[in-house]
Tab-separated table of C-alpha atoms and ligand atoms in Angstrom:
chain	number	residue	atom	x	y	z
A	1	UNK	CA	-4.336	23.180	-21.482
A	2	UNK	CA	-4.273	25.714	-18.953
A	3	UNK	CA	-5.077	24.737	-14.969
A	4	UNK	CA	-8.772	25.328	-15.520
A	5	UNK	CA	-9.051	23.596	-18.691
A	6	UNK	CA	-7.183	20.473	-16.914
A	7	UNK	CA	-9.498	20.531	-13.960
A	8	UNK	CA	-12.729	20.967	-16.446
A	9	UNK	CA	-11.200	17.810	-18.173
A	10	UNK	CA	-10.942	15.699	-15.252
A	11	UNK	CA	-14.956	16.852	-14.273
A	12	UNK	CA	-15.771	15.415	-17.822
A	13	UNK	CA	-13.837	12.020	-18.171
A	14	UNK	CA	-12.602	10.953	-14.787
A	15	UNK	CA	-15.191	8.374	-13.231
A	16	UNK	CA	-15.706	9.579	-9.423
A	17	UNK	CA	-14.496	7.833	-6.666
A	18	UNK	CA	-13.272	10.358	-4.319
A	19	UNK	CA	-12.960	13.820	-3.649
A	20	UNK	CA	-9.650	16.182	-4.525
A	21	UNK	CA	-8.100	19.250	-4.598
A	22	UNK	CA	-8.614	21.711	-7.324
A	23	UNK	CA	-4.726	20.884	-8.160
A	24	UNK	CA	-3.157	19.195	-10.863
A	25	UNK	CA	0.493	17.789	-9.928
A	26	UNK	CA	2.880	18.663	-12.525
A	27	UNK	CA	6.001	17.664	-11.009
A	28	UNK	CA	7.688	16.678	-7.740
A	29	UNK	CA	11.253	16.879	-6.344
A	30	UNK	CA	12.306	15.892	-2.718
A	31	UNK	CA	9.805	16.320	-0.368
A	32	UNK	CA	8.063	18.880	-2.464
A	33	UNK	CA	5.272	18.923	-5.130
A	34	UNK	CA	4.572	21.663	-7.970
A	35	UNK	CA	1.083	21.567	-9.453
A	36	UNK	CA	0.488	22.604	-12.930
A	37	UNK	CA	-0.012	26.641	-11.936
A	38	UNK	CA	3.295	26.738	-10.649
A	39	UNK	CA	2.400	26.124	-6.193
A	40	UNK	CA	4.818	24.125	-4.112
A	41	UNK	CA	3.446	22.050	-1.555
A	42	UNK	CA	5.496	20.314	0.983
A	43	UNK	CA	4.408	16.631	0.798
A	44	UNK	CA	3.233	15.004	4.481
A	45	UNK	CA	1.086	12.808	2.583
A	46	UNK	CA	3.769	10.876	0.340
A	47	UNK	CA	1.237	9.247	-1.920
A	48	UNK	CA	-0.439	7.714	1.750
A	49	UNK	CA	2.527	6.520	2.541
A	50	UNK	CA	4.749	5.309	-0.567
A	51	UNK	CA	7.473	8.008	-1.607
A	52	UNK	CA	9.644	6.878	0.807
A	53	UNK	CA	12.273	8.070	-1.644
A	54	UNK	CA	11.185	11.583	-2.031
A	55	UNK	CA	9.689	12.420	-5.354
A	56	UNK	CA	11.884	11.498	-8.495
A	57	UNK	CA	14.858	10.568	-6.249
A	58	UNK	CA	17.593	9.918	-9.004
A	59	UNK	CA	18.019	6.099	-8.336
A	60	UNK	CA	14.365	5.015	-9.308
A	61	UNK	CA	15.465	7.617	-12.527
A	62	UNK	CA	17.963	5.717	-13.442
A	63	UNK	CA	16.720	2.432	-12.521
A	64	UNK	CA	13.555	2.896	-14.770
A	65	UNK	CA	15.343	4.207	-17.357
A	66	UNK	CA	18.231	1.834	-18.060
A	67	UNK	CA	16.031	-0.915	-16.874
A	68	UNK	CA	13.240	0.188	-19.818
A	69	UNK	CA	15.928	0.657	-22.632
A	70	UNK	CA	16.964	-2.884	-21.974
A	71	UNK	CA	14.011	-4.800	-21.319
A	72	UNK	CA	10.843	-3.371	-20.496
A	73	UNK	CA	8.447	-6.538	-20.388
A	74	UNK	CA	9.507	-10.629	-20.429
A	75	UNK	CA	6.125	-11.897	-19.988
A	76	UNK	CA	5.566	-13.519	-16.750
A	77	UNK	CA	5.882	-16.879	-18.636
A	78	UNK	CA	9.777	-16.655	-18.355
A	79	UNK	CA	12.031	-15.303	-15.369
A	80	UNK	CA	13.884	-12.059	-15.764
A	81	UNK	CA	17.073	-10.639	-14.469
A	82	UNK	CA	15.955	-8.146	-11.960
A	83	UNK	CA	13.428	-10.425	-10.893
A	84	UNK	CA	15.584	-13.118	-9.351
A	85	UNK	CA	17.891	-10.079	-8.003
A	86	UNK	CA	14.966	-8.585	-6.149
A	87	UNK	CA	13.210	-11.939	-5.471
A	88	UNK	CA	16.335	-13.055	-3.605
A	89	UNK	CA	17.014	-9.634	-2.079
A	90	UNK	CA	13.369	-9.142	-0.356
A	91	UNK	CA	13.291	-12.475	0.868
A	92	UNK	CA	16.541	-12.051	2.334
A	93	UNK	CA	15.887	-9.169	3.950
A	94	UNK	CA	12.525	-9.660	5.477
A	95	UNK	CA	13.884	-13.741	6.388
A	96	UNK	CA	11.099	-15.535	4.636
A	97	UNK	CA	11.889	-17.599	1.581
A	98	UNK	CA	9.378	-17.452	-1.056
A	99	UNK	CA	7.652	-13.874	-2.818
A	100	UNK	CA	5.012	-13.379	-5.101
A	101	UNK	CA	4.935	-10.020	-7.232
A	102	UNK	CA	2.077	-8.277	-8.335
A	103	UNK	CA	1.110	-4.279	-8.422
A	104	UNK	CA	-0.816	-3.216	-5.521
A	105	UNK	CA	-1.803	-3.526	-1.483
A	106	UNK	CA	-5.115	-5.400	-2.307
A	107	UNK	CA	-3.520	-7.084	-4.737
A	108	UNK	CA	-0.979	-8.613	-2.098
A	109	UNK	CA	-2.872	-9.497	0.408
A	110	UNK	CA	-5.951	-11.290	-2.030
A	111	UNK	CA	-2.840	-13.587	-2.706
A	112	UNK	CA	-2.105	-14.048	0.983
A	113	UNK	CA	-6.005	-15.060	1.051
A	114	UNK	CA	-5.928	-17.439	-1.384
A	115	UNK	CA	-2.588	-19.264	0.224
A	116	UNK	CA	-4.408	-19.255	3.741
A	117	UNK	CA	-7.531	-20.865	2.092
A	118	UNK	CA	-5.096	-23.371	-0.055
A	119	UNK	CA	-3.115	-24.305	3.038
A	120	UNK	CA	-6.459	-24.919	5.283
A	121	UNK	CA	-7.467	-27.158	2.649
A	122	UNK	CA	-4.350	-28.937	1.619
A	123	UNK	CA	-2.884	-29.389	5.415
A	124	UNK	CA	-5.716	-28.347	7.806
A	125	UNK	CA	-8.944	-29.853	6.810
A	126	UNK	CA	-10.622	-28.008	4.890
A	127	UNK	CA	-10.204	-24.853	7.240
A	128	UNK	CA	-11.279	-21.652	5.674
A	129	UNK	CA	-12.479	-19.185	8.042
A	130	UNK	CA	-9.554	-16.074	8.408
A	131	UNK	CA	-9.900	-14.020	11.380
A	132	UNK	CA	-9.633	-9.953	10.896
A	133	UNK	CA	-9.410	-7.337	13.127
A	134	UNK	CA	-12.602	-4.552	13.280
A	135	UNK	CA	-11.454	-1.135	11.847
A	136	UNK	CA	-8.560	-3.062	9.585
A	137	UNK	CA	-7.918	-1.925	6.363
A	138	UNK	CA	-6.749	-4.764	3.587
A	139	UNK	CA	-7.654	-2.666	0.173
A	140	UNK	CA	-10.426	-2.659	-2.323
A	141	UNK	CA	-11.086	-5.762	-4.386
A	142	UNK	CA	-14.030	-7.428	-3.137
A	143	UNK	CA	-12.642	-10.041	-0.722
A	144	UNK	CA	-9.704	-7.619	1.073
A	145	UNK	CA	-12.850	-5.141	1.574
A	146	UNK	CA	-14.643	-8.306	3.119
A	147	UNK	CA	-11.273	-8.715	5.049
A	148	UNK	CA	-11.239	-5.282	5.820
A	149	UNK	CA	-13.020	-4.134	9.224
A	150	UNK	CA	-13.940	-0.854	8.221
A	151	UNK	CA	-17.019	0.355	8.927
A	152	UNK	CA	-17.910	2.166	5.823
A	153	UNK	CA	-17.334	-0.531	4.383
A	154	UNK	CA	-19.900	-3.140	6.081
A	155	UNK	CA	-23.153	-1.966	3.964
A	156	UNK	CA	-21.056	-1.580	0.579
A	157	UNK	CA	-21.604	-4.191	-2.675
A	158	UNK	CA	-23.335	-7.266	-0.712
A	159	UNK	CA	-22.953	-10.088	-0.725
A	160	UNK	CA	-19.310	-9.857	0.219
A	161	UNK	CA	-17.133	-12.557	-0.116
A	162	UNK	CA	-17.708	-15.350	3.368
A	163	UNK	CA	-15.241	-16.519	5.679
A	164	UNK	CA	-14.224	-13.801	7.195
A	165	UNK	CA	-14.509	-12.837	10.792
A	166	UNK	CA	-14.120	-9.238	12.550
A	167	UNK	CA	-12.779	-9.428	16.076
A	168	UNK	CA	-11.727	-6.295	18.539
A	169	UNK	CA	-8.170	-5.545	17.537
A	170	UNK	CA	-6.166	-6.073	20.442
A	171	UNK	CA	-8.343	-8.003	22.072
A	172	UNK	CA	-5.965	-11.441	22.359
A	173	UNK	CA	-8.662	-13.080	24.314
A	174	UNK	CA	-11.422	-12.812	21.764
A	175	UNK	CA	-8.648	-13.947	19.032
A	176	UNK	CA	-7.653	-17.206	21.382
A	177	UNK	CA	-11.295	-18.005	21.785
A	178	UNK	CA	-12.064	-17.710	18.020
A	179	UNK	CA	-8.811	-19.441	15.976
A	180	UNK	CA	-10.184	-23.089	16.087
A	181	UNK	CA	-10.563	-25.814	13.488
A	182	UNK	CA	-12.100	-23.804	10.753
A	183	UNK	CA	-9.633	-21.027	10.978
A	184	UNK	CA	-6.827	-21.059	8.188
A	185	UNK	CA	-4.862	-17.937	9.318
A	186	UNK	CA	-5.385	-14.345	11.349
A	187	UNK	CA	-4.669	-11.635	9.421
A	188	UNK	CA	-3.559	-8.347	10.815
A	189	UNK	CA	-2.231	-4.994	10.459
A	190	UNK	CA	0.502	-4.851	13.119
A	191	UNK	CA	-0.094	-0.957	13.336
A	192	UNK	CA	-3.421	-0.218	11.758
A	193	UNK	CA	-2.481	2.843	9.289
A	194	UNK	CA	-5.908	4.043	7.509
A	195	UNK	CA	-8.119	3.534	10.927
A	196	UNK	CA	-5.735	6.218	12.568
A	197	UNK	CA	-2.753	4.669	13.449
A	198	UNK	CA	-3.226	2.573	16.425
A	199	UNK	CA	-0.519	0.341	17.006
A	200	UNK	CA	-1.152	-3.055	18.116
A	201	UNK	CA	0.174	-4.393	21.668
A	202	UNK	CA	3.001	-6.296	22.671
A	203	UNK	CA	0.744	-8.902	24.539
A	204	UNK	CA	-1.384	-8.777	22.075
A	205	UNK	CA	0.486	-9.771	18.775
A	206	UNK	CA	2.492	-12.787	21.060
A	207	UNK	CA	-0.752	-14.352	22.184
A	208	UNK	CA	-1.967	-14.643	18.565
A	209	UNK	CA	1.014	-16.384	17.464
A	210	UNK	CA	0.979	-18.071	20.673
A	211	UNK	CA	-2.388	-19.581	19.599
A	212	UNK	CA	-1.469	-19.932	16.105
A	213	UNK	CA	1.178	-22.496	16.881
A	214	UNK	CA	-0.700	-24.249	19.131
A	215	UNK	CA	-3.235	-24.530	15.996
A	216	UNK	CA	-1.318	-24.851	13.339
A	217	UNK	CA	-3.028	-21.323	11.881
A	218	UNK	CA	-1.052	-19.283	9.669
A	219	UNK	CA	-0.945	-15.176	11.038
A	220	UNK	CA	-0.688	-13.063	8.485
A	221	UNK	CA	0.742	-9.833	8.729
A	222	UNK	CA	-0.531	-6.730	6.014
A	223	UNK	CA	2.670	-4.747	6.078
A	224	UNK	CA	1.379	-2.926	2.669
A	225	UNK	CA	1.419	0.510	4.758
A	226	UNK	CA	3.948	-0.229	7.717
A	227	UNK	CA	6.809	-2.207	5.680
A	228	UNK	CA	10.017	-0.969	4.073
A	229	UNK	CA	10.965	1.687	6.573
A	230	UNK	CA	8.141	3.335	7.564
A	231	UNK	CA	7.816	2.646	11.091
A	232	UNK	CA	11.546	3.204	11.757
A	233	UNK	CA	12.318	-0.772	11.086
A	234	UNK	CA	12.230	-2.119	8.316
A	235	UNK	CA	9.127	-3.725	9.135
A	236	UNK	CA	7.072	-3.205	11.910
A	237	UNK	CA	6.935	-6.773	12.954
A	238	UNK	CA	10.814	-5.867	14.166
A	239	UNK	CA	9.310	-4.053	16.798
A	240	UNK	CA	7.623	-6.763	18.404
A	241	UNK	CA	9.983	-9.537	17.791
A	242	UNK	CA	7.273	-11.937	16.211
A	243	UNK	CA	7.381	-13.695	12.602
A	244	UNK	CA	4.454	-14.264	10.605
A	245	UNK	CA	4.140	-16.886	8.618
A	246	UNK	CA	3.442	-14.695	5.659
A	247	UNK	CA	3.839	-11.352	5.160
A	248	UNK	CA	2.196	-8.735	2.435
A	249	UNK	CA	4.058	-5.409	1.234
A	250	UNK	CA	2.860	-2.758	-0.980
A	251	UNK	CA	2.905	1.551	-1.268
A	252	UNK	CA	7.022	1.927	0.070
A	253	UNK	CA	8.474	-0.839	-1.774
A	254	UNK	CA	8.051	0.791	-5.038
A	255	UNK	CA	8.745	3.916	-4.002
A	256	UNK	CA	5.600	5.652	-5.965
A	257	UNK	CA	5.977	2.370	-8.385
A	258	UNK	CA	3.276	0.517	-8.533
A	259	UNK	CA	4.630	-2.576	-6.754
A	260	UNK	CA	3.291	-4.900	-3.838
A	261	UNK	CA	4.720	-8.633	-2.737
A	262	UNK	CA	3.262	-11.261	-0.728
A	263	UNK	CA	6.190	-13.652	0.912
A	264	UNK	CA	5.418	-16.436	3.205
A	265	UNK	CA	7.791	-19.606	4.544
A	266	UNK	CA	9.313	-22.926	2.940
A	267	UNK	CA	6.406	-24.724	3.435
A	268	UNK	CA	3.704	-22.330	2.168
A	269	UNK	CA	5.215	-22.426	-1.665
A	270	UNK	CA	1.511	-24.468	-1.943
A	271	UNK	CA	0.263	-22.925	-5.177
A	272	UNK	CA	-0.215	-25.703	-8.336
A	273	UNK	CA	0.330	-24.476	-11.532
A	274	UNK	CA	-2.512	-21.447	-12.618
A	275	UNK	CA	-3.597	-21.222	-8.886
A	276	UNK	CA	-2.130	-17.400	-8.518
A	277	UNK	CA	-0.492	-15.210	-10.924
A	278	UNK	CA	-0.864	-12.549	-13.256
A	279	UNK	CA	0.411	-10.304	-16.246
A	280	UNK	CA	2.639	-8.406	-14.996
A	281	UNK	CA	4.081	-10.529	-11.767
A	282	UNK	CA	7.810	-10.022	-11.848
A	283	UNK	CA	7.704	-6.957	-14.639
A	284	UNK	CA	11.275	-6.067	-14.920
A	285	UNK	CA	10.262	-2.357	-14.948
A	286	UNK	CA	9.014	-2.970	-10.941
A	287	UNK	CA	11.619	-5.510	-9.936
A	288	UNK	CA	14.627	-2.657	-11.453
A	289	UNK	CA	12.787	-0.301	-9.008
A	290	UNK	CA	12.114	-2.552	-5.745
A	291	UNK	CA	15.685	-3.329	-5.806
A	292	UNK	CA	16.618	0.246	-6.211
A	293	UNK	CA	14.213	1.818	-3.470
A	294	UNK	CA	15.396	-1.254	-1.301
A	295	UNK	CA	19.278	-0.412	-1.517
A	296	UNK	CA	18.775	2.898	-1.412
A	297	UNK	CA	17.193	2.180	2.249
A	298	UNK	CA	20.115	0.856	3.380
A	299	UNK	CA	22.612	2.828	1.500
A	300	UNK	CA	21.349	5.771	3.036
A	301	UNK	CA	20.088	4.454	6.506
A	302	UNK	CA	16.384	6.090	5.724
A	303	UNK	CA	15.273	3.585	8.457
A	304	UNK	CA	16.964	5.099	10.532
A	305	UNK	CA	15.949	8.447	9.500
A	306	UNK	CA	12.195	7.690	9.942
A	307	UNK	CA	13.393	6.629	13.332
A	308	UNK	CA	15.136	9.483	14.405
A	309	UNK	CA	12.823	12.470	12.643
A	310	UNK	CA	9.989	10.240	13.837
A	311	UNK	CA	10.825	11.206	17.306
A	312	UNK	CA	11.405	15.007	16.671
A	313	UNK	CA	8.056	15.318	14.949
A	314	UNK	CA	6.254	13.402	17.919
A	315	UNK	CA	8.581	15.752	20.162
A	316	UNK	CA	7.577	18.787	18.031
A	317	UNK	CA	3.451	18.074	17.509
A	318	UNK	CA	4.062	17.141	21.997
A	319	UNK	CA	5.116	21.137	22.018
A	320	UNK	CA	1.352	22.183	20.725
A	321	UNK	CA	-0.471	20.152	22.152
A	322	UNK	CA	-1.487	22.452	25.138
A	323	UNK	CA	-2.636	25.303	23.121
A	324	UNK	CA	-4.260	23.499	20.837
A	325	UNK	CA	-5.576	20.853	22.515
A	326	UNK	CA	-4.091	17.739	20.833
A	327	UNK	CA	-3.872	14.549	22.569
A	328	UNK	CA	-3.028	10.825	21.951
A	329	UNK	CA	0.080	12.047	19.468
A	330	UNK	CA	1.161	8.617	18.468
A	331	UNK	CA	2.794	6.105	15.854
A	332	UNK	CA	5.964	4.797	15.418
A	333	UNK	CA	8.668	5.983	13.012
A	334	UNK	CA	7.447	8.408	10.043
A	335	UNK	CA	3.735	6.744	10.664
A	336	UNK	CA	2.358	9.258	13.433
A	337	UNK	CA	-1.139	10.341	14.281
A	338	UNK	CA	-2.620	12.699	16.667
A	339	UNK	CA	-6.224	13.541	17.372
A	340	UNK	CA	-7.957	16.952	17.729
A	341	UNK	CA	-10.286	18.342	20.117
A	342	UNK	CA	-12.816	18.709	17.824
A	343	UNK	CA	-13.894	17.042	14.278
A	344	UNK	CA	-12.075	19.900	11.931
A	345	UNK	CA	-9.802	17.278	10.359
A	346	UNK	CA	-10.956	17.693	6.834
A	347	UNK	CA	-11.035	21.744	7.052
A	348	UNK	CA	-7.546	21.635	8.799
A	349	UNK	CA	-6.054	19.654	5.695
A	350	UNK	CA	-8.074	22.482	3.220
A	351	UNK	CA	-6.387	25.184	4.501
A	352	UNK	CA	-3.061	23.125	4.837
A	353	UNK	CA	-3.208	22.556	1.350
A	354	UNK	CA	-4.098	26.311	0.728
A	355	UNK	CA	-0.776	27.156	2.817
A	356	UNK	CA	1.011	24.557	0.259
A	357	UNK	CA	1.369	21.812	2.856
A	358	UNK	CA	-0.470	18.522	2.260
A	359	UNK	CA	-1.350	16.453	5.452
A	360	UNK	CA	-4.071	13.235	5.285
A	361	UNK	CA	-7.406	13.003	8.015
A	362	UNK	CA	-8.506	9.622	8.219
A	363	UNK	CA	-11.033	10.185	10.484
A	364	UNK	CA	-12.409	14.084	11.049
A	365	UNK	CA	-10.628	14.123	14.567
A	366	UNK	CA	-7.743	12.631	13.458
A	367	UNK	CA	-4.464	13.978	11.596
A	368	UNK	CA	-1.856	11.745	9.835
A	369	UNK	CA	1.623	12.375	9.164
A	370	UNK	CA	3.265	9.641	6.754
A	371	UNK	CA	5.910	11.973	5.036
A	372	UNK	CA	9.229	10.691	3.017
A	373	UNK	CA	11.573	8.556	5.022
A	374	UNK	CA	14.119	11.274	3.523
A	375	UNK	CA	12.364	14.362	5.340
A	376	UNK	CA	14.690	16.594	7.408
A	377	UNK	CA	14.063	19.311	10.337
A	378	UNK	CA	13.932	21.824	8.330
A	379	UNK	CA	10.599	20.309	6.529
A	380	UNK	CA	9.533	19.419	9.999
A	381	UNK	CA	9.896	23.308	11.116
A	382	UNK	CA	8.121	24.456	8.252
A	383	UNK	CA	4.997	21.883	8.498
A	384	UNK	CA	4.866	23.147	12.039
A	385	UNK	CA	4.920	26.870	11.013
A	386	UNK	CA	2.212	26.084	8.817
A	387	UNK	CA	-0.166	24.180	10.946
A	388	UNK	CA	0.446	26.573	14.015
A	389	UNK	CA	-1.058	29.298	11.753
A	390	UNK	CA	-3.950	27.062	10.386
A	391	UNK	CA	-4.997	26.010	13.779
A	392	UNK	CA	-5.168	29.250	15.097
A	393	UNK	CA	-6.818	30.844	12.185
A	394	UNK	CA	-9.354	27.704	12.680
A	395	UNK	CA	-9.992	28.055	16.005
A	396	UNK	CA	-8.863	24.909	17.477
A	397	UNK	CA	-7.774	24.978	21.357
A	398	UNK	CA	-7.093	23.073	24.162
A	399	UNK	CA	-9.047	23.682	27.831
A	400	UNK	CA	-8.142	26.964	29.313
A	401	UNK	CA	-5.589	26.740	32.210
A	402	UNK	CA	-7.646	29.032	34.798
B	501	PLP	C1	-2.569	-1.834	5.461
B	501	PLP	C2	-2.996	-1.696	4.032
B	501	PLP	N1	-3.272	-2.803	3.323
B	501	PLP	C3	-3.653	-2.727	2.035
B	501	PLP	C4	-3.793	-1.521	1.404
B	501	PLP	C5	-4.244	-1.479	-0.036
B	501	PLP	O1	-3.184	-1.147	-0.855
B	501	PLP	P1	-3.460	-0.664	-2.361
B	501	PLP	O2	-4.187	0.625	-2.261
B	501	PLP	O3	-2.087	-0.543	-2.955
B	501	PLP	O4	-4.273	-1.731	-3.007
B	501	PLP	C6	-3.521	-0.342	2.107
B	501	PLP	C7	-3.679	0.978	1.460
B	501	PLP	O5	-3.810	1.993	2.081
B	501	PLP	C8	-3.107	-0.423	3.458
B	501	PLP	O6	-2.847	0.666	4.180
């Protein structure tokens, strides 16, 4: 089928949930895609924030492939190799004990709900009640979009799931007031990625743990979009020197895989037997790859990388600012925001992708950069070249210096 034919395909059979490009990805190398008419587009996007490998990066290759000619599924009903390799590997790294493995984000963090609920009733209770922050983003199933703060989301498939309660994010006063007796855990986003990258405050993360000790309520911490590099640590709770007691990964740890964990302390390995699980927890296929997107971090000091090109891209987007009128450039690491003067987000990212650069509005003011943790300044000089010339062409501009 020719490009046309593809895209006439997708019209007919695809049920419609969003919109896209009139692309169809063929291939991907790098930080590059190549859609199925031959275009390259340099990838700021990175599958929202998971190729932190690049695309195809020869150690997932290889990992896949010699883990699928030797075993491509155990069932979940017996342990695998790569399983208790990466099992022991994440845990060690992120210094919890226990992991649970399933497939995506939501995924994740619906487990992390259902071990806050299990813990409030086993050694709290009967506490229930899990305290989110407004604009948060947990994923799609029903109870992480009840968990989620999003607007949009409020009117969507009533009645949502109950015991859940939105709060101002960094708002630690409204948080101490709140966790009481019926509160299980807080969840939060330590930098909130989908509302627009706004990171969340020193003061503000160490007076909810503050008040979770006092109260013996678990804080949860959705690191789906900010863990495994992203932010320039390895996870963004690094940055503000504060453990939670369980902690939910996703997008990056897979590298474009679909793989998510949820790992939490000692004393939260609560489940009974049936309580959680699923088909393909543990699939040798995704452990092969977690392990190999996880030493290939620190083989190649990509956390680092995100760190330092992090900086040259904030330094770089700083440089345009006055002629174009962009303000709050923020985010830590390779997660990095900035906002526009005026609401031509989704038209800037059109013509970006036009130019063969793809770049992510999450709000129609706002621009998001979440690019490979393996990008180099050479990819950051041409994204600039290209935006420069679509935000002139658009019309966007700062005040006039009289
Ligand atoms: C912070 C956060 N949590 C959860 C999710 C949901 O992950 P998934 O789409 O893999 O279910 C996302 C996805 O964007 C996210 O950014």
């Amino acid at each position: 089928m020719n490009t046309q034919q593809l895209l006439e395909a997708a019209e007919r059979s695809l049920l419609f949930v969003t919109d896209r490009e009139p692309a169809v990805m063929q291939s991907g190398s790098g930080m590059y895609l190549e859609d199925s008419a031959g275009r390259r587009y340099l990838d700021f996007v990175g599958g929202w924030a998971v190729t932190g490998l690049g695309h195809s990066p020869a150690e997932l290759v290889e990992a896949l492939s010699s883990q699928a000619a030797q075993l491509l599924n155990a069932s979940p009903a017996y342990y695998n190799v790569p399983m208790i390799e990466f099992a022991s590997a994440i845990t060690s790294e992120a210094g919890l004990s226990r992991v649970f493995f399933c497939s995506s984000g939501a995924e994740a963090n619906e487990s992390a709900i259902k071990l806050a609920r299990k813990y409030g009733k086993v050694c709290k209770g009967g506490a229930y009640e899990i305290l989110c922050a407004e604009h948060g983003f947990h994923g799609r199933t029903l109870a992480t979009m009840s968990a989620s703060g999003k607007e949009a989301f409020r009117p969507l498939f009533e009645p949502k799931v109950p015991g859940f309660r939105h709060l101002p994010f960094n708002d630690a006063t409204a948080f101490e007031r709140a966790i009481g007796n019926e509160t299980c855990a807080v969840l939060l986003e330590p930098i909130q990625g989908e509302a627009g990258v706004y990171p969340a405050t020193q003061d503000f993360i160490e007076r909810v743990r503050s008040r979770c000790n006092e109260t013996d309520t678990l804080l949860i911490f959705d690191e789906v979009q900010t863990g495994m590099g992203r932010t320039g640590r390895m996870f963004a709770f690094e940055h503000f020197d504060i453990k939670p007691d369980i902690l939910t990964l996703g997008k990056n740890i897979g590298g474009g895989f679909p793989l998510a964990a949820m790992l939490c302390t000692e004393e939260l390995n609560l489940f009974d037997k049936g309580e959680q699980g699923g088909t393909y927890t543990g699939q040798p296929l995704a452990m092969a790859v977690g392990l190999a997107v996880l030493r290939t971090t620190k083989e190649r000091d990509l956390v680092k990388n995100a760190e330092r090109m992090g900086a040259v891209l904030q330094q770089r987007l700083g440089k345009l600012s006055a002629e174009f009128g962009l303000t709050k450039i923020r985010g830590y690491g390779l997660l990095i925001a900035f906002d526009l003067p005026e609401p031509k987000g989704p038209d800037l990212v059109h013509k970006c992708f036009e130019r063969g650069l793809l770049l992510n509005a999450p709000a129609p003011n706002v621009v998001r950069l979440v690019p490979p943790l393996i990008i180099e300044e050479s990819h950051i000089d041409e994204m600039i070249t290209v935006l420069t010339e679509v935000m002139r062409e658009l019309g966007v501009a700062g005040t006039p210096s009289s």
